[in-house]
CSV table of C-alpha atoms in Angstrom, one decimal:
chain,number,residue,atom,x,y,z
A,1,UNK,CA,74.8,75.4,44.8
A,2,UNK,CA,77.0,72.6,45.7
A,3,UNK,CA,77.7,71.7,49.4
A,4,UNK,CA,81.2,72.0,50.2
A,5,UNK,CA,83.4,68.8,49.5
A,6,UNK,CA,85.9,67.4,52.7
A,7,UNK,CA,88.3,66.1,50.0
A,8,UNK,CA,88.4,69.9,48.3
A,9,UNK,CA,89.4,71.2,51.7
A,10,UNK,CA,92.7,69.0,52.2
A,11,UNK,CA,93.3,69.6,48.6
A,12,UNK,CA,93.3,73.3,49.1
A,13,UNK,CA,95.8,72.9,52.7
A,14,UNK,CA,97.7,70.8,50.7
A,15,UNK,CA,98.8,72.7,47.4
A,16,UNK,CA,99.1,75.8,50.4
A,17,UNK,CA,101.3,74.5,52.7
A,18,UNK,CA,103.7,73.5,49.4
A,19,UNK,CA,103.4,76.6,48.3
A,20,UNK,CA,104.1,78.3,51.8
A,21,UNK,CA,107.0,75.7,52.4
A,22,UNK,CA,108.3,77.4,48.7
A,23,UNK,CA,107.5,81.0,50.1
A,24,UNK,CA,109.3,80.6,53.1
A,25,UNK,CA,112.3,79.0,51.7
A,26,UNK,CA,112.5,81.8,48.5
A,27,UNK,CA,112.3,84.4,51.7
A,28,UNK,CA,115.4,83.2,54.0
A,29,UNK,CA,117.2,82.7,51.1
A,30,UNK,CA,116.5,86.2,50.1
A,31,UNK,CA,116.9,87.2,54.1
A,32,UNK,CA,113.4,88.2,54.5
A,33,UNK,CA,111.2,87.8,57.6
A,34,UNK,CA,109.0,84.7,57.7
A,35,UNK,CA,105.6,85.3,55.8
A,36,UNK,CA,103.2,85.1,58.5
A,37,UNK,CA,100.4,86.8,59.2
A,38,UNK,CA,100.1,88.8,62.7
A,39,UNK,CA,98.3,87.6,65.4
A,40,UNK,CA,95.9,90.5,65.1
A,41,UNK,CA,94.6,88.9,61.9
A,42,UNK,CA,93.3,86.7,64.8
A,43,UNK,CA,90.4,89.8,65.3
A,44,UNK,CA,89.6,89.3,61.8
A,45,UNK,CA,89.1,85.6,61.7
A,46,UNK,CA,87.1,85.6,64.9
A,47,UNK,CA,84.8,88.1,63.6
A,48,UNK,CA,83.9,86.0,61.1
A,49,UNK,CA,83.6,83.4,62.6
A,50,UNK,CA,81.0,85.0,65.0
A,51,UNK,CA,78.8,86.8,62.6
A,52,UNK,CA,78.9,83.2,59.9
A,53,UNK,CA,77.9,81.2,63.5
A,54,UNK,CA,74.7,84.0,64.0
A,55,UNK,CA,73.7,84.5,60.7
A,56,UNK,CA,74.0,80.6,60.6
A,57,UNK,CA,71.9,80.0,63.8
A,58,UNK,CA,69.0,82.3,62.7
A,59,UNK,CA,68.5,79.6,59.6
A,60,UNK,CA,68.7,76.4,61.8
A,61,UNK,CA,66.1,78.3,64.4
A,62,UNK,CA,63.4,79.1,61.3
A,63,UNK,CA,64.8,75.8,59.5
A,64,UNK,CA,63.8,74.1,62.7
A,65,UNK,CA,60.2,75.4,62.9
A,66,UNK,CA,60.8,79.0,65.0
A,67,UNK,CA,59.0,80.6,62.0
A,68,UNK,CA,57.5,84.2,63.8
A,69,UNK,CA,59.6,86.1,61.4
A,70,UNK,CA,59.9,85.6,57.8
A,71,UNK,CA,63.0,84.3,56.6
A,72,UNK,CA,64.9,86.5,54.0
A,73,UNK,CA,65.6,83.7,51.5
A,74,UNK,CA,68.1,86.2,49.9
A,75,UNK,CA,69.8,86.2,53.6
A,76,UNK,CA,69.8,82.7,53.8
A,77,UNK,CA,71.6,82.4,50.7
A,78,UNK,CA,74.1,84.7,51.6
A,79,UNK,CA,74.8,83.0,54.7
A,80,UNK,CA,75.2,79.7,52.8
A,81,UNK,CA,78.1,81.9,50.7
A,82,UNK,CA,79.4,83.4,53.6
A,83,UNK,CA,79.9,79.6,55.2
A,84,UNK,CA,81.4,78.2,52.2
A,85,UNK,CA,84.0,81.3,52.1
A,86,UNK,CA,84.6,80.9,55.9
A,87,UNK,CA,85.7,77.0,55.3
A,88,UNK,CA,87.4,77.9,51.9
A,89,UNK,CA,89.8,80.5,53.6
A,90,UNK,CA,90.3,78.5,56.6
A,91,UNK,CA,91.7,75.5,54.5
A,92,UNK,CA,94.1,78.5,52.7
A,93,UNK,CA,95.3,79.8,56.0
A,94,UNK,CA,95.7,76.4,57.8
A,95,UNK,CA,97.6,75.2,54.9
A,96,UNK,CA,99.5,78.3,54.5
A,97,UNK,CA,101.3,78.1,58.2
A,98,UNK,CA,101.1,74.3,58.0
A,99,UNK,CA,103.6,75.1,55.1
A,100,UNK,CA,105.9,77.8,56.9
A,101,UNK,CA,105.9,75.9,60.1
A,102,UNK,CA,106.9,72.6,58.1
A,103,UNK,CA,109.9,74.5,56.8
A,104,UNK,CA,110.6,75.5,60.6
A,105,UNK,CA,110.6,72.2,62.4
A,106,UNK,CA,114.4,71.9,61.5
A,107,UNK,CA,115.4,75.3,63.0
A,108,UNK,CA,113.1,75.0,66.5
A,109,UNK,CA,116.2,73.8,68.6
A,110,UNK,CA,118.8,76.6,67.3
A,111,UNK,CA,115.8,79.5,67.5
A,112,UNK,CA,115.6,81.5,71.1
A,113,UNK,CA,112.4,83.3,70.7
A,114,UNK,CA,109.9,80.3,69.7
A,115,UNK,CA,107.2,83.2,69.9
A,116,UNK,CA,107.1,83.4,66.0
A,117,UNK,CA,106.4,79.2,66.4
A,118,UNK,CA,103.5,79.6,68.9
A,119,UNK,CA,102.3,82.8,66.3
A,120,UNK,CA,102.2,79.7,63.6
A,121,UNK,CA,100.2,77.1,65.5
A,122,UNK,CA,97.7,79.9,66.9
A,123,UNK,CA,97.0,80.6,63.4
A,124,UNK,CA,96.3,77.4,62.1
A,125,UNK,CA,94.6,76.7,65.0
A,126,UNK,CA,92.3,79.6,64.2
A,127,UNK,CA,92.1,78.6,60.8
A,128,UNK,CA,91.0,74.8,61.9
A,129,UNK,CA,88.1,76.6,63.7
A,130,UNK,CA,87.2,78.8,60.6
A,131,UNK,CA,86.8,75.7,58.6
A,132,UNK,CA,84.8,73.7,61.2
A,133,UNK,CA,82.3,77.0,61.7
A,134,UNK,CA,81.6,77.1,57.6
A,135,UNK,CA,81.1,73.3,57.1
A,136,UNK,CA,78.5,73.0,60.4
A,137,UNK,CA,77.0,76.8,59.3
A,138,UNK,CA,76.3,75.0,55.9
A,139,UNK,CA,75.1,72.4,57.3
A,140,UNK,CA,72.7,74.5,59.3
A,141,UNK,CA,71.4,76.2,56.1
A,142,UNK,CA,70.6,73.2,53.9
A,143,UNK,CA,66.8,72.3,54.2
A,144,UNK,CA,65.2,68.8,55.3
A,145,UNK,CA,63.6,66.8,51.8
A,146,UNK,CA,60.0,67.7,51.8
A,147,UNK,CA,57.6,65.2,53.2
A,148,UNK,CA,55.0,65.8,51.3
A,149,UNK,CA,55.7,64.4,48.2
A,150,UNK,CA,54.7,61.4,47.0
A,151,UNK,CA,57.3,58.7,47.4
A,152,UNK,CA,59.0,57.5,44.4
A,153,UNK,CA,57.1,54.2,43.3
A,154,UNK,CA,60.1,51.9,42.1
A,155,UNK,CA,59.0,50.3,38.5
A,156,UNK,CA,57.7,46.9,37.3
A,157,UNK,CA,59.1,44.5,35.3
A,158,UNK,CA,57.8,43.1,32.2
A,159,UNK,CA,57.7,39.9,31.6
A,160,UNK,CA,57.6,39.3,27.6
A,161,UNK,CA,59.7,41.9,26.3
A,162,UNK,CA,58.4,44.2,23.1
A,163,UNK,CA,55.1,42.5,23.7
A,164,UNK,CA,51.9,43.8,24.2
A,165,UNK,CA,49.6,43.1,27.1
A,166,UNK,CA,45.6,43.1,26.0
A,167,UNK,CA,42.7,43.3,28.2
């Protein structure tokens, strides 16, 4: 399984916050409220969050030598999943409202309730924390390289090419 990649991330916020800067202009043209999500999707995030950062800490603690219980390797794996998926959907949400609030920025003088503004910036701000949680759960869940093996001897080289060396 491949560790998540920064650069995939911003790539992700990117192509999302065009396509939610295309979203939200297709829906005021069409006179149809902005598409954000409501701040009870907030729960949801959180949630996550919290049960990615425990099933996350229970690796680091056995990965760090607490070893009394057996760790469920299947468990682990799933927690590395569950971590990727957390940063993965955190990049799509921040980029998302990164993308409606971009459209905004014009209108923020003329609007009188800036409550749908603040709605924005505590999403993304929720969805920053999503993607922070998944890379450093990862992180938790990726072993240390075994000291027990041999290290790697680097080779020799030969001095006459093609040629022989007798005893």
């Amino acid at each position: 399984m491949r560790t998540i990649r920064p650069a995939w991330l911003v790539a992700i916020s990117i192509v999302l916050a065009v396509l939610g800067f295309v979203a939200t202009e297709l829906t005021s043209r069409a006179s149809l409220p902005l598409p954000v999500l409501p701040l009870s999707s907030m729960i949801t995030m959180g949630l996550i969050v919290v049960v990615c950062l425990i099933l996350g800490l229970k690796v680091r603690r056995w990965r760090d030598g607490n070893r009394e219980k057996a760790l469920d390797p299947l468990m682990a794996a799933r927690t590395v999943v569950l971590a990727q998926a957390c940063a993965y959907a955190g990049a799509v949400l921040f980029g998302w409202h990164t993308g409606i609030l971009m459209d905004q920025l014009p209108t923020i003088s003329m609007r009188i309730d800036l409550g749908v503004i603040w709605q924005m910036v505590a999403l993304m701000a929720g969805a920053l924390v999503m993607v922070v949680v998944g890379v450093i759960v990862e992180r938790f869940c990726k072993l240390p390289p075994e000291d027990t093996e041999p290290p790697v001897k680097p080779r020799t080289k030969r001095e006459g090419r093609g040629e022989e060396e007798f005893a």
